[in-house]
């Protein structure tokens, strides 16, 4: 017969997961659709605005310059202020800026809109990662991050067909790509308003937890913090200059270079390498790699928690993506092969997320962990600028995607190596004040 404490633990874990994760998942879908809809919008806006590959690469990547600035403050505000209010403000702001992108007419206006959108979205992802650490124990954190981050491939998966359909309309004398921004910005605004009323900050603010469940989760999280009490003496600056944090930042930077180049350029790759011109077909076929990536992400999060292993769960997906892209150079080309290889690449550029973002909270806690997560993601996010830009510049200069492919392969291999050699000792053993 189960003990009352065990019953409270199981019910608390289940209730928290079912109450929070679907809603956060929905928010992240809106986030990724708004962040990446330019990948499909460009199929229509290139002609109207006269965008070259280089301009499109810069417009895609400049988002991350704005994104860079506000991630650490966002993560710290979730830790020290209110996740509910910060996430609501972020959603409403980025939704409004997405709709305004529909009214750009020049490349420089597009650059400005993308820069502001990046700044508006900056606090969302690190804020949610810190927020999950307020609700989930280490035992469940990898799975919770995986379920939340499944929104990335699903956002691409549903965003492609939706974008392909909207691009074909021409209402009120506005081109389809303008409607794409108008229609995909509105849900973020509505979800931001809903966040204010739906999302509690911490377990003590959750009326849907019983007293026993609330006591159980608070006791577990308190015990985990106590087990890392030596880390509490670290300042935020000490955490940010810790060798493991710096190596993880460099690895994620390289990963983002390759990953964002693939994500933003994939619709254009699909159009040019297959010869297809039907944007609806491109949208539907473009969903296939991300459907596969959804399964891989969830499987990797479950496996990482079950095995209590993070590093190889980062490296193997990255190396698989590099191998698949390298295969394009040696295998006979066909549309089916390209889609199959892109499915492996899609898995590789997404499945590593749960394992990677569990790493900082395993050797840091509270403000130090929050700052480290923000620092790692914000600094590495500059790779999201360089990836699409470098790929676009190389494509325009060489008239081929091949050189860009080589850069992506190199980034994934080096990133995997860095995580595998990252120091494993505790911070207190490696930092001297």
Tab-separated table of C-alpha atoms in Angstrom:
chain	number	residue	atom	x	y	z
A	1	UNK	CA	0.000	0.000	0.000
A	2	UNK	CA	1.539	3.344	-1.050
A	3	UNK	CA	2.473	5.809	1.669
A	4	UNK	CA	0.695	9.208	1.789
A	5	UNK	CA	3.979	10.946	0.921
A	6	UNK	CA	4.365	8.788	-2.193
A	7	UNK	CA	0.786	9.508	-3.204
A	8	UNK	CA	1.320	13.232	-2.749
A	9	UNK	CA	4.526	13.042	-4.776
A	10	UNK	CA	2.995	11.180	-7.704
A	11	UNK	CA	-0.114	13.363	-7.801
A	12	UNK	CA	1.932	16.575	-7.482
A	13	UNK	CA	4.258	15.581	-10.342
A	14	UNK	CA	1.334	14.628	-12.569
A	15	UNK	CA	-0.816	17.636	-11.715
A	16	UNK	CA	2.013	20.126	-12.260
A	17	UNK	CA	2.979	18.568	-15.589
A	18	UNK	CA	-0.567	18.528	-16.945
A	19	UNK	CA	-1.386	21.993	-15.696
A	20	UNK	CA	1.734	23.885	-16.811
A	21	UNK	CA	3.405	22.101	-19.724
A	22	UNK	CA	0.537	22.208	-22.287
A	23	UNK	CA	0.128	25.945	-21.746
A	24	UNK	CA	3.865	26.685	-21.924
A	25	UNK	CA	4.018	24.440	-24.982
A	26	UNK	CA	1.309	26.531	-26.653
A	27	UNK	CA	3.184	29.745	-25.839
A	28	UNK	CA	6.367	28.382	-27.385
A	29	UNK	CA	4.564	27.339	-30.556
A	30	UNK	CA	3.398	30.939	-30.924
A	31	UNK	CA	6.959	32.070	-30.213
A	32	UNK	CA	8.570	29.920	-32.877
A	33	UNK	CA	5.938	30.586	-35.509
A	34	UNK	CA	6.452	34.334	-35.065
A	35	UNK	CA	10.238	34.008	-34.965
A	36	UNK	CA	10.597	31.849	-38.059
A	37	UNK	CA	7.660	32.766	-40.296
A	38	UNK	CA	10.088	34.902	-42.296
A	39	UNK	CA	11.496	31.625	-43.677
A	40	UNK	CA	8.258	31.138	-45.626
A	41	UNK	CA	7.349	34.825	-45.998
A	42	UNK	CA	10.530	35.319	-47.995
A	43	UNK	CA	9.143	33.085	-50.758
A	44	UNK	CA	6.694	35.931	-51.440
A	45	UNK	CA	8.505	39.020	-50.210
A	46	UNK	CA	11.732	38.462	-52.156
A	47	UNK	CA	10.044	39.470	-55.386
A	48	UNK	CA	8.018	42.377	-53.991
A	49	UNK	CA	10.856	43.882	-51.919
A	50	UNK	CA	13.700	42.787	-54.193
A	51	UNK	CA	15.552	40.843	-51.512
A	52	UNK	CA	18.787	39.066	-52.417
A	53	UNK	CA	20.023	35.959	-50.603
A	54	UNK	CA	22.430	38.137	-48.631
A	55	UNK	CA	19.678	40.562	-47.553
A	56	UNK	CA	17.384	37.699	-46.550
A	57	UNK	CA	20.175	36.076	-44.534
A	58	UNK	CA	20.837	39.348	-42.722
A	59	UNK	CA	17.123	39.971	-42.086
A	60	UNK	CA	16.709	36.465	-40.687
A	61	UNK	CA	19.741	36.718	-38.449
A	62	UNK	CA	19.454	40.298	-37.198
A	63	UNK	CA	16.643	39.097	-34.942
A	64	UNK	CA	19.362	37.637	-32.706
A	65	UNK	CA	21.189	40.925	-32.234
A	66	UNK	CA	18.120	42.281	-30.442
A	67	UNK	CA	17.599	38.891	-28.821
A	68	UNK	CA	21.090	39.009	-27.330
A	69	UNK	CA	20.588	42.016	-25.126
A	70	UNK	CA	17.782	41.105	-22.737
A	71	UNK	CA	18.045	37.384	-21.968
A	72	UNK	CA	19.989	37.577	-18.703
A	73	UNK	CA	17.666	40.280	-17.282
A	74	UNK	CA	14.683	38.174	-18.370
A	75	UNK	CA	15.960	35.057	-16.615
A	76	UNK	CA	16.765	37.009	-13.436
A	77	UNK	CA	13.342	38.690	-13.409
A	78	UNK	CA	11.687	35.255	-13.472
A	79	UNK	CA	13.863	34.179	-10.532
A	80	UNK	CA	13.444	37.338	-8.478
A	81	UNK	CA	10.179	38.929	-9.671
A	82	UNK	CA	7.354	37.214	-11.580
A	83	UNK	CA	7.341	34.702	-14.414
A	84	UNK	CA	3.654	35.312	-15.026
A	85	UNK	CA	4.006	39.040	-15.603
A	86	UNK	CA	7.274	38.872	-17.524
A	87	UNK	CA	6.023	36.192	-19.931
A	88	UNK	CA	2.709	38.022	-20.451
A	89	UNK	CA	4.472	41.290	-21.266
A	90	UNK	CA	6.852	39.494	-23.620
A	91	UNK	CA	4.047	37.754	-25.526
A	92	UNK	CA	1.959	40.882	-25.990
A	93	UNK	CA	4.948	42.922	-27.174
A	94	UNK	CA	6.275	40.405	-29.687
A	95	UNK	CA	2.771	39.728	-31.044
A	96	UNK	CA	2.298	43.436	-31.729
A	97	UNK	CA	5.706	43.701	-33.412
A	98	UNK	CA	4.986	40.663	-35.614
A	99	UNK	CA	1.836	42.280	-36.949
A	100	UNK	CA	3.743	45.501	-37.646
A	101	UNK	CA	6.224	43.552	-39.794
A	102	UNK	CA	3.404	43.249	-42.335
A	103	UNK	CA	3.881	46.918	-43.196
A	104	UNK	CA	7.570	46.989	-44.113
A	105	UNK	CA	8.489	48.178	-47.621
A	106	UNK	CA	12.283	48.267	-47.635
A	107	UNK	CA	15.107	45.998	-46.526
A	108	UNK	CA	16.121	48.438	-43.781
A	109	UNK	CA	12.569	48.565	-42.410
A	110	UNK	CA	12.630	44.761	-42.331
A	111	UNK	CA	15.954	44.819	-40.472
A	112	UNK	CA	14.474	47.186	-37.878
A	113	UNK	CA	11.336	45.098	-37.402
A	114	UNK	CA	13.333	41.902	-36.950
A	115	UNK	CA	15.732	43.565	-34.502
A	116	UNK	CA	12.867	44.812	-32.319
A	117	UNK	CA	11.136	41.431	-32.478
A	118	UNK	CA	14.314	39.777	-31.192
A	119	UNK	CA	14.532	42.221	-28.290
A	120	UNK	CA	10.874	41.594	-27.432
A	121	UNK	CA	11.273	37.804	-27.397
A	122	UNK	CA	14.597	37.758	-25.540
A	123	UNK	CA	13.356	36.978	-22.043
A	124	UNK	CA	10.910	34.256	-22.996
A	125	UNK	CA	13.028	31.130	-23.438
A	126	UNK	CA	15.518	31.562	-20.561
A	127	UNK	CA	12.616	32.719	-18.416
A	128	UNK	CA	10.702	29.499	-19.037
A	129	UNK	CA	13.791	27.335	-18.396
A	130	UNK	CA	14.247	29.037	-15.019
A	131	UNK	CA	10.497	28.832	-14.352
A	132	UNK	CA	10.527	25.054	-14.892
A	133	UNK	CA	13.221	24.752	-12.211
A	134	UNK	CA	10.696	26.257	-9.751
A	135	UNK	CA	8.275	23.390	-10.387
A	136	UNK	CA	10.162	20.272	-11.511
A	137	UNK	CA	12.810	18.296	-9.647
A	138	UNK	CA	16.006	17.204	-11.367
A	139	UNK	CA	14.398	13.794	-11.881
A	140	UNK	CA	11.719	15.292	-14.128
A	141	UNK	CA	13.426	18.358	-15.541
A	142	UNK	CA	14.762	16.785	-18.728
A	143	UNK	CA	11.330	15.406	-19.644
A	144	UNK	CA	9.637	18.700	-18.822
A	145	UNK	CA	12.081	20.645	-20.993
A	146	UNK	CA	11.585	18.108	-23.787
A	147	UNK	CA	7.805	18.453	-23.671
A	148	UNK	CA	8.069	22.225	-23.643
A	149	UNK	CA	10.622	22.319	-26.440
A	150	UNK	CA	8.612	19.932	-28.600
A	151	UNK	CA	6.927	23.189	-29.587
A	152	UNK	CA	9.951	24.008	-31.772
A	153	UNK	CA	9.516	21.206	-34.326
A	154	UNK	CA	5.737	21.312	-34.002
A	155	UNK	CA	5.830	25.067	-34.606
A	156	UNK	CA	7.741	24.415	-37.821
A	157	UNK	CA	5.538	21.457	-38.651
A	158	UNK	CA	2.239	23.328	-38.452
A	159	UNK	CA	3.732	26.676	-39.461
A	160	UNK	CA	4.781	25.422	-42.905
A	161	UNK	CA	1.341	24.331	-44.159
A	162	UNK	CA	-0.328	27.381	-42.591
A	163	UNK	CA	2.209	29.723	-44.171
A	164	UNK	CA	1.907	27.994	-47.544
A	165	UNK	CA	-1.863	28.504	-47.488
A	166	UNK	CA	-1.709	32.153	-46.382
A	167	UNK	CA	0.961	33.036	-48.961
A	168	UNK	CA	-1.534	32.185	-51.696
A	169	UNK	CA	-4.099	34.825	-50.661
A	170	UNK	CA	-4.338	38.436	-51.806
A	171	UNK	CA	-7.003	40.125	-49.705
A	172	UNK	CA	-7.684	43.872	-49.555
A	173	UNK	CA	-4.887	44.449	-52.043
A	174	UNK	CA	-2.309	43.072	-49.580
A	175	UNK	CA	0.083	40.302	-50.593
A	176	UNK	CA	-0.083	36.929	-48.833
A	177	UNK	CA	3.220	37.407	-47.000
A	178	UNK	CA	1.824	40.543	-45.341
A	179	UNK	CA	-1.245	38.599	-44.187
A	180	UNK	CA	1.109	35.957	-42.834
A	181	UNK	CA	2.612	38.430	-40.360
A	182	UNK	CA	-0.771	39.965	-39.509
A	183	UNK	CA	-2.488	36.657	-38.797
A	184	UNK	CA	0.379	35.024	-36.916
A	185	UNK	CA	1.026	37.935	-34.556
A	186	UNK	CA	-2.484	38.078	-33.118
A	187	UNK	CA	-2.396	34.732	-31.203
A	188	UNK	CA	0.644	35.857	-29.191
A	189	UNK	CA	-1.230	38.935	-27.988
A	190	UNK	CA	-4.232	36.856	-26.884
A	191	UNK	CA	-2.014	34.269	-25.185
A	192	UNK	CA	-0.150	37.024	-23.360
A	193	UNK	CA	-3.413	38.258	-21.856
A	194	UNK	CA	-4.340	34.671	-20.906
A	195	UNK	CA	-0.962	34.193	-19.202
A	196	UNK	CA	-1.760	36.872	-16.622
A	197	UNK	CA	-4.757	34.887	-15.390
A	198	UNK	CA	-3.565	31.313	-15.919
A	199	UNK	CA	0.079	30.970	-14.892
A	200	UNK	CA	1.100	30.870	-11.189
A	201	UNK	CA	4.629	31.926	-10.285
A	202	UNK	CA	5.501	29.172	-7.775
A	203	UNK	CA	3.854	26.170	-6.086
A	204	UNK	CA	2.665	28.289	-3.151
A	205	UNK	CA	0.626	30.353	-5.643
A	206	UNK	CA	-1.136	27.314	-7.155
A	207	UNK	CA	-4.652	26.790	-5.707
A	208	UNK	CA	-5.010	23.619	-7.782
A	209	UNK	CA	-2.353	21.840	-5.669
A	210	UNK	CA	-3.491	20.266	-2.410
A	211	UNK	CA	-1.590	21.233	0.768
A	212	UNK	CA	0.092	17.823	0.784
A	213	UNK	CA	1.165	18.145	-2.859
A	214	UNK	CA	2.426	21.673	-2.283
A	215	UNK	CA	4.430	20.587	0.750
A	216	UNK	CA	5.916	17.645	-1.157
A	217	UNK	CA	7.169	19.636	-4.156
A	218	UNK	CA	8.475	22.466	-1.957
A	219	UNK	CA	10.330	19.961	0.252
A	220	UNK	CA	11.908	18.239	-2.745
A	221	UNK	CA	13.039	21.481	-4.385
A	222	UNK	CA	14.363	22.775	-1.062
A	223	UNK	CA	16.329	19.544	-0.560
A	224	UNK	CA	17.875	19.872	-4.028
A	225	UNK	CA	18.933	23.431	-3.299
A	226	UNK	CA	20.389	22.338	0.050
A	227	UNK	CA	22.394	19.588	-1.680
A	228	UNK	CA	24.029	22.328	-3.751
A	229	UNK	CA	24.389	24.761	-0.857
A	230	UNK	CA	28.084	25.286	-1.599
A	231	UNK	CA	27.069	26.739	-4.960
A	232	UNK	CA	24.941	29.393	-3.290
A	233	UNK	CA	28.108	31.202	-2.244
A	234	UNK	CA	28.939	31.822	-5.895
A	235	UNK	CA	28.225	35.252	-7.259
A	236	UNK	CA	26.525	35.638	-10.613
A	237	UNK	CA	29.825	36.848	-12.062
A	238	UNK	CA	31.605	33.732	-10.783
A	239	UNK	CA	28.968	31.526	-12.385
A	240	UNK	CA	29.292	33.305	-15.718
A	241	UNK	CA	33.059	32.900	-15.869
A	242	UNK	CA	33.072	29.268	-14.809
A	243	UNK	CA	34.899	27.128	-17.436
A	244	UNK	CA	31.935	24.778	-17.928
A	245	UNK	CA	29.575	27.688	-18.562
A	246	UNK	CA	31.967	29.203	-21.111
A	247	UNK	CA	32.488	25.900	-22.926
A	248	UNK	CA	28.747	25.204	-23.041
A	249	UNK	CA	28.225	28.706	-24.425
A	250	UNK	CA	30.758	28.145	-27.207
A	251	UNK	CA	29.203	24.775	-28.060
A	252	UNK	CA	25.686	26.190	-28.260
A	253	UNK	CA	26.940	29.143	-30.326
A	254	UNK	CA	28.269	26.753	-32.970
A	255	UNK	CA	25.163	24.587	-32.763
A	256	UNK	CA	22.976	27.636	-33.388
A	257	UNK	CA	25.043	28.678	-36.408
A	258	UNK	CA	24.260	25.380	-38.118
A	259	UNK	CA	20.761	24.952	-36.738
A	260	UNK	CA	19.390	28.379	-37.579
A	261	UNK	CA	20.971	28.287	-41.024
A	262	UNK	CA	19.029	25.091	-41.642
A	263	UNK	CA	15.758	26.288	-40.107
A	264	UNK	CA	15.612	29.652	-41.865
A	265	UNK	CA	16.885	28.448	-45.230
A	266	UNK	CA	15.100	25.103	-45.407
A	267	UNK	CA	12.041	26.347	-47.396
A	268	UNK	CA	14.368	28.044	-49.894
A	269	UNK	CA	16.562	24.929	-50.093
A	270	UNK	CA	13.456	22.856	-50.705
A	271	UNK	CA	12.293	25.188	-53.459
A	272	UNK	CA	15.624	25.342	-55.285
A	273	UNK	CA	16.940	21.806	-54.854
A	274	UNK	CA	13.642	20.136	-55.794
A	275	UNK	CA	12.547	22.639	-58.452
A	276	UNK	CA	9.101	22.948	-56.857
A	277	UNK	CA	7.284	26.275	-57.220
A	278	UNK	CA	3.999	25.521	-55.426
A	279	UNK	CA	4.330	27.210	-52.013
A	280	UNK	CA	1.550	25.052	-50.586
A	281	UNK	CA	3.443	21.889	-51.532
A	282	UNK	CA	6.651	23.316	-50.061
A	283	UNK	CA	4.791	24.131	-46.846
A	284	UNK	CA	3.373	20.615	-46.473
A	285	UNK	CA	6.562	18.751	-47.405
A	286	UNK	CA	8.555	21.140	-45.241
A	287	UNK	CA	6.618	19.829	-42.242
A	288	UNK	CA	8.033	16.294	-42.616
A	289	UNK	CA	11.498	16.843	-41.046
A	290	UNK	CA	9.946	18.572	-38.077
A	291	UNK	CA	7.414	15.816	-37.507
A	292	UNK	CA	10.370	13.444	-37.223
A	293	UNK	CA	12.178	15.937	-34.979
A	294	UNK	CA	9.218	16.043	-32.575
A	295	UNK	CA	9.495	12.303	-31.973
A	296	UNK	CA	13.281	12.508	-31.623
A	297	UNK	CA	13.063	15.382	-29.134
A	298	UNK	CA	10.621	13.591	-26.839
A	299	UNK	CA	12.567	10.329	-27.067
A	300	UNK	CA	15.848	12.088	-26.278
A	301	UNK	CA	14.352	13.882	-23.265
A	302	UNK	CA	12.953	10.620	-21.889
A	303	UNK	CA	16.198	8.750	-22.544
A	304	UNK	CA	18.329	11.494	-21.006
A	305	UNK	CA	16.315	11.430	-17.773
A	306	UNK	CA	16.188	7.630	-17.624
A	307	UNK	CA	19.939	7.260	-18.114
A	308	UNK	CA	20.789	10.450	-16.141
A	309	UNK	CA	23.153	11.289	-18.995
A	310	UNK	CA	23.300	14.616	-20.831
A	311	UNK	CA	26.504	14.985	-22.859
A	312	UNK	CA	26.082	12.140	-25.342
A	313	UNK	CA	22.406	13.025	-25.659
A	314	UNK	CA	23.676	16.357	-26.982
A	315	UNK	CA	26.474	15.012	-29.164
A	316	UNK	CA	24.776	12.106	-30.922
A	317	UNK	CA	21.977	14.188	-32.532
A	318	UNK	CA	24.516	16.794	-33.664
A	319	UNK	CA	26.838	14.205	-35.182
A	320	UNK	CA	23.895	12.509	-36.907
A	321	UNK	CA	22.929	15.834	-38.505
A	322	UNK	CA	26.513	16.376	-39.686
A	323	UNK	CA	26.676	12.867	-41.155
A	324	UNK	CA	23.339	13.265	-42.962
A	325	UNK	CA	24.378	16.575	-44.514
A	326	UNK	CA	27.745	15.101	-45.547
A	327	UNK	CA	25.871	12.247	-47.252
A	328	UNK	CA	24.289	14.780	-49.641
A	329	UNK	CA	27.733	15.290	-51.203
A	330	UNK	CA	28.294	11.602	-52.014
A	331	UNK	CA	24.900	9.983	-52.628
A	332	UNK	CA	22.965	10.230	-55.941
A	333	UNK	CA	20.619	13.209	-55.673
A	334	UNK	CA	16.853	12.842	-55.607
A	335	UNK	CA	13.990	14.739	-53.996
A	336	UNK	CA	13.173	11.780	-51.747
A	337	UNK	CA	16.783	11.537	-50.573
A	338	UNK	CA	16.922	15.244	-49.813
A	339	UNK	CA	13.752	15.115	-47.723
A	340	UNK	CA	14.995	12.012	-45.913
A	341	UNK	CA	18.363	13.560	-45.097
A	342	UNK	CA	16.673	16.778	-44.000
A	343	UNK	CA	14.515	14.725	-41.628
A	344	UNK	CA	17.671	13.429	-39.947
A	345	UNK	CA	19.107	16.952	-39.879
A	346	UNK	CA	15.861	18.268	-38.383
A	347	UNK	CA	16.110	15.661	-35.617
A	348	UNK	CA	19.755	16.493	-34.987
A	349	UNK	CA	19.185	20.238	-34.727
A	350	UNK	CA	16.390	19.860	-32.164
A	351	UNK	CA	16.697	16.609	-30.175
A	352	UNK	CA	19.688	17.850	-28.146
A	353	UNK	CA	17.753	20.634	-26.391
A	354	UNK	CA	16.485	18.810	-23.251
A	355	UNK	CA	19.872	17.345	-22.377
A	356	UNK	CA	21.750	20.573	-22.997
A	357	UNK	CA	19.526	22.903	-20.994
A	358	UNK	CA	19.457	20.499	-18.066
A	359	UNK	CA	23.248	20.747	-17.704
A	360	UNK	CA	23.522	24.204	-16.033
A	361	UNK	CA	20.949	23.435	-13.326
A	362	UNK	CA	22.845	20.272	-12.405
A	363	UNK	CA	25.834	22.208	-11.075
A	364	UNK	CA	24.326	25.647	-10.393
A	365	UNK	CA	21.222	26.797	-8.574
A	366	UNK	CA	18.949	29.819	-7.978
A	367	UNK	CA	20.325	33.157	-9.213
A	368	UNK	CA	23.583	31.600	-10.443
A	369	UNK	CA	21.710	29.024	-12.537
A	370	UNK	CA	19.268	31.636	-13.836
A	371	UNK	CA	22.078	33.938	-14.881
A	372	UNK	CA	24.014	31.061	-16.465
A	373	UNK	CA	21.028	29.899	-18.515
A	374	UNK	CA	20.417	33.452	-19.685
A	375	UNK	CA	24.093	34.032	-20.420
A	376	UNK	CA	24.555	30.754	-22.317
A	377	UNK	CA	21.469	31.187	-24.457
A	378	UNK	CA	21.840	34.927	-25.078
A	379	UNK	CA	25.523	34.747	-25.992
A	380	UNK	CA	25.075	31.616	-28.081
A	381	UNK	CA	22.034	33.133	-29.772
A	382	UNK	CA	24.380	35.397	-31.751
A	383	UNK	CA	25.043	32.202	-33.697
A	384	UNK	CA	21.478	32.622	-34.925
A	385	UNK	CA	22.625	35.846	-36.575
A	386	UNK	CA	25.796	34.451	-38.125
A	387	UNK	CA	24.269	31.176	-39.350
A	388	UNK	CA	21.595	32.541	-41.745
A	389	UNK	CA	23.803	35.501	-42.744
A	390	UNK	CA	26.886	33.422	-43.562
A	391	UNK	CA	24.753	30.908	-45.426
A	392	UNK	CA	23.074	33.666	-47.454
A	393	UNK	CA	26.341	35.405	-48.255
A	394	UNK	CA	27.967	32.142	-49.351
A	395	UNK	CA	24.938	31.203	-51.436
A	396	UNK	CA	24.966	34.541	-53.245
A	397	UNK	CA	28.733	34.503	-53.745
A	398	UNK	CA	29.053	30.905	-54.984
A	399	UNK	CA	25.634	30.300	-56.515
A	400	UNK	CA	25.425	27.067	-54.492
A	401	UNK	CA	24.489	25.854	-51.037
A	402	UNK	CA	27.496	23.501	-50.802
A	403	UNK	CA	29.939	25.811	-49.040
A	404	UNK	CA	27.276	26.701	-46.504
A	405	UNK	CA	26.668	22.993	-45.935
A	406	UNK	CA	30.364	22.488	-45.118
A	407	UNK	CA	30.220	25.286	-42.536
A	408	UNK	CA	27.170	23.684	-40.901
A	409	UNK	CA	28.854	20.267	-40.719
A	410	UNK	CA	31.981	21.732	-39.119
A	411	UNK	CA	29.938	23.641	-36.527
A	412	UNK	CA	28.026	20.546	-35.403
A	413	UNK	CA	31.137	18.390	-35.095
A	414	UNK	CA	33.072	20.994	-33.083
A	415	UNK	CA	30.063	21.701	-30.827
A	416	UNK	CA	29.701	17.996	-30.008
A	417	UNK	CA	33.382	17.745	-29.160
A	418	UNK	CA	33.228	20.750	-26.827
A	419	UNK	CA	30.329	19.357	-24.802
A	420	UNK	CA	31.977	15.955	-24.513
A	421	UNK	CA	35.211	17.461	-23.144
A	422	UNK	CA	33.464	20.008	-20.899
A	423	UNK	CA	34.845	19.849	-17.294
A	424	UNK	CA	32.734	17.712	-14.985
A	425	UNK	CA	33.952	18.936	-11.588
A	426	UNK	CA	31.809	20.965	-9.230
A	427	UNK	CA	32.052	24.752	-9.569
A	428	UNK	CA	33.395	25.184	-6.053
A	429	UNK	CA	36.346	23.008	-7.020
A	430	UNK	CA	37.205	25.064	-10.066
A	431	UNK	CA	36.486	28.685	-9.159
A	432	UNK	CA	38.746	30.844	-7.104
A	433	UNK	CA	37.483	34.201	-6.003
